[in-house]
Short mmCIF file of C-alpha atoms and ligand atoms in Angstrom, two decimals:
data_model
loop_
_atom_site.label_atom_id
_atom_site.label_comp_id
_atom_site.label_asym_id
_atom_site.label_seq_id
_atom_site.Cartn_x
_atom_site.Cartn_y
_atom_site.Cartn_z
CA MET R 1 -3.17 -11.01 -10.89
CA PHE R 2 -3.05 -9.58 -7.39
CA VAL R 3 0.33 -9.66 -5.65
CA ASP R 4 0.77 -8.15 -2.21
CA TYR R 5 4.22 -9.36 -1.16
CA VAL R 6 7.53 -9.21 -3.04
CA SER R 7 11.25 -9.12 -2.35
CA ILE R 8 13.40 -6.62 -4.20
CA SER R 9 16.86 -5.10 -3.96
CA VAL R 10 17.69 -1.46 -4.47
CA LYS R 11 20.95 0.36 -4.86
CA ALA R 12 21.65 4.08 -4.90
CA GLY R 13 24.13 5.38 -7.47
CA ASN R 14 27.85 5.51 -6.69
CA GLY R 15 29.52 8.88 -6.50
CA GLY R 16 31.89 9.52 -9.41
CA LYS R 17 35.66 9.61 -8.84
CA GLY R 18 37.47 12.89 -8.43
CA ARG R 19 39.94 13.55 -11.26
CA VAL R 20 43.71 14.04 -11.20
CA ALA R 21 44.60 16.55 -13.90
CA PHE R 22 46.87 19.56 -14.44
CA ARG R 23 46.58 22.66 -16.54
CA ARG R 24 48.77 22.38 -19.61
CA GLU R 25 50.87 25.46 -20.03
CA LYS R 26 53.91 26.17 -22.14
CA PHE R 27 57.20 25.91 -20.27
CA VAL R 28 55.49 24.82 -17.02
CA PRO R 29 56.14 21.13 -16.35
CA HIS R 30 53.24 20.89 -13.90
CA GLY R 31 50.49 23.44 -14.31
CA ASN R 32 47.93 24.06 -11.60
CA PRO R 33 45.93 21.00 -10.57
CA ASN R 34 42.47 21.22 -12.17
CA GLY R 35 40.88 17.80 -11.79
CA GLY R 36 37.13 18.15 -11.28
CA ASP R 37 34.92 16.54 -8.63
CA GLY R 38 32.94 13.40 -9.27
CA GLY R 39 29.17 13.74 -9.70
CA ARG R 40 26.72 12.56 -7.05
CA GLY R 41 25.08 9.17 -7.46
CA GLY R 42 21.32 9.06 -8.05
CA ASP R 43 18.87 8.55 -5.16
CA ILE R 44 16.37 5.76 -4.68
CA ILE R 45 12.94 7.31 -4.27
CA PHE R 46 9.57 5.64 -3.65
CA ARG R 47 6.38 7.24 -4.92
CA GLY R 48 2.78 6.24 -4.09
CA ASP R 49 0.77 5.86 -7.28
CA PRO R 50 -3.00 5.95 -6.75
CA ASN R 51 -3.53 4.13 -10.05
CA MET R 52 -1.68 1.01 -8.99
CA ASN R 53 -3.30 -1.66 -6.86
CA THR R 54 -0.96 -4.61 -6.99
CA LEU R 55 2.76 -5.30 -6.67
CA LEU R 56 2.60 -7.55 -9.73
CA ASP R 57 5.14 -5.54 -11.73
CA PHE R 58 7.78 -6.34 -9.13
CA THR R 59 7.64 -10.05 -9.84
CA LEU R 60 9.24 -9.35 -13.23
CA ASN R 61 11.90 -6.88 -12.22
CA ARG R 62 13.34 -7.22 -8.75
CA ARG R 63 16.57 -5.25 -8.93
CA PHE R 64 16.63 -1.48 -8.99
CA PHE R 65 19.69 0.70 -9.52
CA ALA R 66 19.94 4.44 -9.58
CA GLU R 67 22.49 5.83 -12.01
CA ASN R 68 26.10 6.36 -10.93
CA GLY R 69 27.60 9.83 -10.91
CA GLN R 70 30.18 10.52 -13.61
CA ASP R 71 33.84 10.95 -12.80
CA GLY R 72 35.27 14.45 -12.54
CA GLY R 73 36.55 16.00 -15.76
CA LEU R 74 39.41 18.20 -16.88
CA ASN R 75 39.43 21.94 -16.26
CA ASP R 76 37.61 21.69 -12.94
CA MET R 77 34.55 20.18 -14.57
CA THR R 78 32.33 18.38 -12.08
CA GLY R 79 31.01 15.04 -13.32
CA LYS R 80 27.33 14.78 -14.12
CA SER R 81 25.12 13.59 -11.27
CA GLY R 82 23.48 10.21 -11.68
CA LYS R 83 19.73 10.20 -12.34
CA SER R 84 17.60 9.26 -9.37
CA LEU R 85 15.36 6.26 -9.71
CA VAL R 86 11.68 6.67 -8.81
CA ILE R 87 10.03 3.38 -7.88
CA LYS R 88 6.26 3.62 -8.13
CA VAL R 89 4.23 1.52 -5.73
CA PRO R 90 0.53 1.28 -4.83
CA LEU R 91 -0.72 3.36 -1.90
CA GLY R 92 -0.57 1.34 1.28
CA THR R 93 2.80 -0.25 0.52
CA LEU R 94 5.11 -0.92 3.43
CA VAL R 95 8.80 -0.94 2.61
CA LYS R 96 10.59 -3.27 5.02
CA ASP R 97 14.20 -4.25 5.53
CA GLN R 98 14.39 -7.88 4.50
CA ASP R 99 16.93 -8.84 7.14
CA THR R 100 15.58 -7.06 10.21
CA GLY R 101 11.90 -6.79 9.29
CA GLU R 102 12.00 -3.12 10.29
CA ILE R 103 9.45 -0.89 8.54
CA CYS R 104 11.45 1.73 6.68
CA LEU R 105 8.62 3.51 4.88
CA ASP R 106 4.84 3.44 4.83
CA ILE R 107 3.67 4.87 1.54
CA THR R 108 0.28 6.42 2.20
CA GLU R 109 0.39 9.82 0.52
CA PRO R 110 -0.53 9.93 -3.17
CA ASP R 111 2.11 11.35 -5.52
CA ASN R 112 4.49 12.10 -2.70
CA ASP R 113 8.20 11.31 -3.07
CA TYR R 114 9.75 9.36 -0.24
CA LEU R 115 13.54 9.59 -0.36
CA PHE R 116 14.84 6.18 0.66
CA LEU R 117 18.54 6.05 -0.17
CA ALA R 118 20.61 9.09 -1.02
CA GLY R 119 23.17 8.59 -3.77
CA GLY R 120 26.87 8.42 -2.91
CA LYS R 121 28.79 11.70 -2.86
CA GLY R 122 31.25 12.37 -5.64
CA GLY R 123 34.97 12.39 -4.78
CA LYS R 124 36.92 15.66 -4.76
CA GLY R 125 39.25 16.35 -7.69
CA ASN R 126 42.93 17.04 -7.10
CA ALA R 127 42.30 20.77 -7.42
CA HIS R 128 41.19 20.63 -3.77
CA TYR R 129 44.46 19.19 -2.53
CA LYS R 130 46.91 21.86 -3.57
CA THR R 131 48.82 23.20 -0.57
CA ALA R 132 51.82 25.51 -0.15
CA THR R 133 54.15 22.56 0.04
CA ARG R 134 52.40 20.38 -2.48
CA GLN R 135 51.76 22.28 -5.66
CA ALA R 136 50.99 19.26 -7.82
CA PRO R 137 48.95 16.73 -5.86
CA ARG R 138 48.58 13.43 -7.66
CA TYR R 139 45.72 12.46 -5.45
CA ALA R 140 41.95 12.75 -5.89
CA GLN R 141 39.17 11.31 -3.75
CA PRO R 142 37.26 8.24 -4.86
CA GLY R 143 33.47 8.55 -4.92
CA ILE R 144 31.35 7.11 -2.11
CA LYS R 145 29.56 3.92 -3.03
CA GLY R 146 25.77 4.02 -3.21
CA GLU R 147 24.08 2.08 -0.42
CA GLU R 148 22.41 -1.20 -1.28
CA ARG R 149 19.47 -2.79 0.57
CA ASN R 150 17.37 -5.91 0.32
CA LEU R 151 13.74 -5.09 0.91
CA THR R 152 10.32 -6.61 1.05
CA LEU R 153 7.37 -4.67 -0.21
CA GLU R 154 4.12 -5.49 1.47
CA LEU R 155 0.84 -4.05 0.33
CA LYS R 156 -1.93 -3.33 2.78
CA ILE R 157 -4.54 -1.61 0.71
CA MET R 158 -5.96 1.67 1.87
CA ALA R 159 -9.71 1.72 2.17
CA ASP R 160 -12.13 3.53 4.48
CA VAL R 161 -14.51 0.63 4.89
CA GLY R 162 -14.11 -3.13 4.58
CA LEU R 163 -16.83 -5.67 3.78
CA VAL R 164 -16.60 -8.81 5.89
CA GLY R 165 -18.71 -11.93 5.50
CA PHE R 166 -18.87 -15.59 4.74
CA PRO R 167 -18.39 -16.65 1.13
CA ASN R 168 -21.47 -15.93 -1.01
CA ALA R 169 -22.90 -13.33 1.42
CA GLY R 170 -23.19 -10.78 -1.37
CA LYS R 171 -20.13 -8.61 -0.65
CA SER R 172 -18.98 -8.20 -4.24
CA THR R 173 -22.53 -7.58 -5.40
CA LEU R 174 -22.85 -4.77 -2.88
CA LEU R 175 -19.56 -3.23 -3.98
CA SER R 176 -20.68 -3.27 -7.59
CA SER R 177 -24.06 -1.75 -6.67
CA LEU R 178 -22.49 1.12 -4.76
CA SER R 179 -19.41 1.87 -6.85
CA ASN R 180 -18.07 1.68 -10.35
CA ALA R 181 -15.99 -1.39 -9.44
CA ARG R 182 -16.92 -4.54 -11.37
CA PRO R 183 -15.75 -7.49 -9.27
CA LYS R 184 -16.60 -11.02 -10.27
CA ILE R 185 -19.90 -12.21 -8.82
CA ALA R 186 -21.16 -15.78 -8.81
CA ASP R 187 -23.38 -18.17 -6.97
CA TYR R 188 -20.60 -20.18 -5.38
CA PRO R 189 -18.24 -19.60 -2.47
CA PHE R 190 -14.79 -18.10 -2.93
CA THR R 191 -15.65 -16.25 -6.10
CA THR R 192 -13.52 -13.36 -4.94
CA LEU R 193 -9.87 -14.37 -4.79
CA PHE R 194 -8.29 -11.01 -4.09
CA PRO R 195 -9.43 -7.68 -2.68
CA ASN R 196 -11.41 -5.28 -4.86
CA LEU R 197 -11.63 -1.58 -4.27
CA GLY R 198 -14.37 0.82 -5.30
CA ILE R 199 -15.11 4.49 -4.78
CA VAL R 200 -18.54 5.11 -3.32
CA LYS R 201 -20.00 8.56 -3.88
CA TYR R 202 -22.47 9.53 -1.20
CA ASP R 203 -23.27 13.07 -2.15
CA ASN R 204 -22.32 15.49 -4.89
CA TYR R 205 -18.73 15.82 -3.90
CA ARG R 206 -17.88 13.39 -1.16
CA SER R 207 -16.89 9.75 -1.40
CA PHE R 208 -15.16 6.93 0.45
CA VAL R 209 -13.19 3.87 -0.61
CA MET R 210 -14.77 0.46 -0.06
CA ALA R 211 -12.85 -2.83 -0.02
CA ASP R 212 -14.41 -6.18 -0.76
CA ILE R 213 -12.21 -9.04 0.42
CA PRO R 214 -12.51 -12.79 -0.15
CA GLY R 215 -15.07 -14.57 2.04
CA LEU R 216 -14.04 -15.65 5.52
CA ILE R 217 -14.74 -19.01 7.10
CA LYS R 218 -14.31 -20.30 10.62
CA GLY R 219 -10.58 -20.82 11.10
CA ALA R 220 -9.59 -18.11 8.60
CA SER R 221 -7.29 -16.53 11.19
CA GLU R 222 -5.41 -19.86 11.35
CA GLY R 223 -5.14 -19.94 7.60
CA LYS R 224 -8.30 -21.80 6.56
CA GLY R 225 -9.89 -20.83 3.26
CA LEU R 226 -8.44 -17.68 1.76
CA GLY R 227 -9.09 -15.57 4.80
CA LEU R 228 -5.84 -14.95 6.60
CA ARG R 229 -3.87 -13.80 3.62
CA PHE R 230 -6.37 -11.05 2.99
CA LEU R 231 -7.38 -10.00 6.47
CA LYS R 232 -4.44 -7.62 6.55
CA HIS R 233 -6.16 -5.64 3.83
CA ILE R 234 -8.89 -4.55 6.21
CA GLU R 235 -6.49 -3.72 9.05
CA ARG R 236 -6.31 -0.13 7.93
CA THR R 237 -9.99 0.49 7.33
CA LYS R 238 -11.82 2.88 9.61
CA VAL R 239 -15.11 0.99 9.59
CA LEU R 240 -16.17 -2.62 9.05
CA VAL R 241 -19.43 -3.86 7.60
CA TYR R 242 -20.34 -7.37 8.66
CA MET R 243 -22.61 -8.94 6.07
CA ILE R 244 -24.84 -11.83 7.00
CA ASP R 245 -26.99 -13.71 4.49
CA SER R 246 -30.73 -13.57 5.20
CA GLY R 247 -30.79 -17.32 4.62
CA SER R 248 -28.40 -18.02 7.51
CA GLU R 249 -29.59 -20.50 10.15
CA ASN R 250 -28.21 -18.46 13.01
CA TYR R 251 -27.40 -14.78 12.56
CA GLU R 252 -25.86 -14.27 15.99
CA LYS R 253 -23.59 -17.27 15.71
CA ASP R 254 -22.43 -16.25 12.23
CA PHE R 255 -21.64 -12.76 13.39
CA ASP R 256 -19.70 -14.07 16.41
CA THR R 257 -17.70 -16.42 14.19
CA LEU R 258 -16.76 -13.61 11.83
CA GLN R 259 -15.86 -11.27 14.62
CA ASN R 260 -13.77 -13.93 16.37
CA GLU R 261 -11.71 -14.53 13.27
CA LEU R 262 -10.97 -10.84 12.99
CA PHE R 263 -10.13 -10.44 16.66
CA THR R 264 -7.84 -13.47 16.61
CA PHE R 265 -6.05 -12.04 13.62
CA SER R 266 -5.49 -8.66 15.24
CA SER R 267 -6.81 -7.19 18.45
CA ASP R 268 -6.85 -3.76 16.77
CA MET R 269 -9.99 -4.95 15.03
CA ARG R 270 -11.81 -4.66 18.37
CA GLU R 271 -11.43 -0.90 18.22
CA LYS R 272 -13.04 -0.47 14.81
CA PRO R 273 -16.60 0.76 14.62
CA PHE R 274 -18.80 -1.66 12.72
CA ILE R 275 -22.17 -1.98 11.07
CA ARG R 276 -24.15 -5.20 11.09
CA VAL R 277 -26.11 -5.81 7.93
CA MET R 278 -28.47 -8.52 6.75
CA THR R 279 -28.06 -9.12 3.02
CA LYS R 280 -30.46 -10.51 0.38
CA LYS R 281 -33.51 -9.09 2.14
CA ASP R 282 -35.50 -9.73 -1.06
CA VAL R 283 -35.33 -13.49 -0.49
CA LEU R 284 -35.87 -13.43 3.26
CA ALA R 285 -38.49 -16.06 4.05
CA PRO R 286 -41.58 -14.11 5.27
CA GLU R 287 -42.15 -16.56 8.11
CA LYS R 288 -38.61 -16.22 9.44
CA ILE R 289 -38.50 -15.11 13.06
CA TYR R 290 -35.52 -13.16 14.24
CA ASN R 291 -34.54 -10.24 16.40
CA LYS R 292 -34.98 -7.22 14.13
CA GLN R 293 -33.03 -5.01 16.53
CA TYR R 294 -29.98 -7.13 15.90
CA PHE R 295 -29.18 -5.58 12.53
CA ASP R 296 -28.35 -1.96 11.90
CA LEU R 297 -29.81 -2.38 8.43
CA GLU R 298 -31.41 -4.96 6.18
CA ILE R 299 -30.44 -4.57 2.56
CA SER R 300 -30.88 -6.04 -0.89
CA SER R 301 -28.53 -5.33 -3.76
CA PHE R 302 -31.26 -6.64 -6.07
CA SER R 303 -34.11 -4.36 -5.01
CA ASN R 304 -31.74 -1.63 -3.72
CA GLU R 305 -33.53 -1.66 -0.39
CA GLY R 306 -31.39 -0.09 2.34
CA LEU R 307 -28.49 0.80 0.06
CA GLU R 308 -28.84 4.57 0.33
CA GLU R 309 -29.13 4.29 4.13
CA LEU R 310 -26.09 2.03 4.26
CA LYS R 311 -23.98 4.50 2.31
CA LEU R 312 -24.92 7.31 4.67
CA LEU R 313 -24.39 5.22 7.78
CA ILE R 314 -20.91 4.21 6.59
CA ALA R 315 -20.06 7.82 5.76
CA GLU R 316 -21.25 8.94 9.19
CA LYS R 317 -19.08 6.35 10.96
CA ILE R 318 -16.05 7.25 8.86
CA ILE R 319 -16.46 10.93 9.68
CA GLU R 320 -16.83 10.04 13.37
CA THR R 321 -13.56 8.10 13.42
CA GLU R 322 -11.75 10.85 11.57
CA LYS R 323 -12.83 13.31 14.25
CA GLN R 324 -11.24 11.12 16.91
CA LEU R 325 -7.86 11.07 15.23
CA PRO R 326 -5.30 13.07 17.19
CA PHE R 327 -4.32 15.32 14.26
N1 GTP E 401 -31.42 -12.52 -4.00
C1 GTP E 401 -30.28 -11.87 -3.85
N2 GTP E 401 -29.12 -12.44 -4.27
C2 GTP E 401 -27.98 -11.75 -4.09
C3 GTP E 401 -27.96 -10.46 -3.50
N3 GTP E 401 -26.68 -10.05 -3.47
C4 GTP E 401 -25.94 -11.03 -4.03
N4 GTP E 401 -26.71 -12.07 -4.41
C5 GTP E 401 -26.28 -13.31 -5.06
O1 GTP E 401 -25.47 -14.06 -4.15
C6 GTP E 401 -24.42 -14.74 -4.84
C7 GTP E 401 -23.09 -14.39 -4.24
O2 GTP E 401 -22.83 -13.03 -4.46
P1 GTP E 401 -21.35 -12.42 -4.39
O3 GTP E 401 -21.51 -10.94 -4.41
O4 GTP E 401 -20.47 -13.05 -5.38
O5 GTP E 401 -20.94 -12.91 -2.92
P2 GTP E 401 -19.55 -12.68 -2.17
O6 GTP E 401 -19.90 -12.41 -0.75
O7 GTP E 401 -18.75 -11.66 -2.86
O8 GTP E 401 -18.89 -14.12 -2.29
P3 GTP E 401 -17.33 -14.54 -2.21
O9 GTP E 401 -16.60 -13.68 -3.15
O10 GTP E 401 -17.33 -15.96 -2.60
O11 GTP E 401 -16.93 -14.36 -0.79
C8 GTP E 401 -24.56 -14.34 -6.31
O12 GTP E 401 -25.26 -15.32 -6.99
C9 GTP E 401 -25.37 -13.05 -6.24
O13 GTP E 401 -26.11 -12.83 -7.41
C10 GTP E 401 -29.21 -9.88 -3.08
O14 GTP E 401 -29.30 -8.78 -2.57
N5 GTP E 401 -30.32 -10.64 -3.28
MG1 MG E 402 -16.98 -11.81 -3.71
#
């Protein structure tokens, strides 16, 4: 199952208490104070895991605690620090404060640790409080409590290119032709119910990530069909491929409808370079009259016509957008 939105709570470990203790010596009623410091509480850390692609695991376990630090010991022994807790999430996960909606972290780097909450500091043992006038302090510091936060995790998958089209346009078929992804394909609308990702190799050592999302219909941006819920998954792509079925009655109108849904959803979509593709060229009626200039490419996932060109065109556009990035 694909899950892209969950609520969780996290808590960093408490710092351990400082200890009140005295050295035991013969004939000395109160030896030197030697209570150790409390250990630090464990941190809450998020890590982007490239092998995960859903937040499903978080529907089972929603509460995350890092370990508490241990209390200080005798003989100036510092308590053991609490273990930090690493929470693995898919790349593209936004960590938001549940109450304010503020984005706290955007997990985009694979295998990178994002420190979210530092554990509470341990309290100082009474050994620290000895002064000239107070040789036997009976006081030690308590540990600092670990911070606790309620969060929402929201996944916006990371892909270089997104496939956009009406249901049944052949999006999933294209993804399976170009990559090793094996999405469900069938001759009825709304076969795809959640986004699929695939890695498309376009020469010996270079590749890009392609996302196939559920089909859009007119009104998707207002929540019709499955569209809206999944449009956010193409918000981060660098390039869009609009896919229009060769059997469509009106290519221009279909394209405008698709584009309108995207623009209504987010005006950032206007900035994305796109490619306009006619699909199912193999069953294009020979007598069909249309403006051939209108499409960048005509393809067929059955005969493989145009697929190699499409890969290269996508790669070219991706590289172009990367060049324009400010860093
Ligand atoms: N003739 C022909 N049929 C195709 C081609 N590509 C896909 N199809 C068929 O079109 C139907 C729909 O294909 P899908 O890939 O599931 O379409 P989709 O766009 O992913 O559909 P949704 O997931 O419902 O949005 C299937 O029956 C495919 O076999 C093609 O190039 N030529
Ligand atoms: Mg599909």
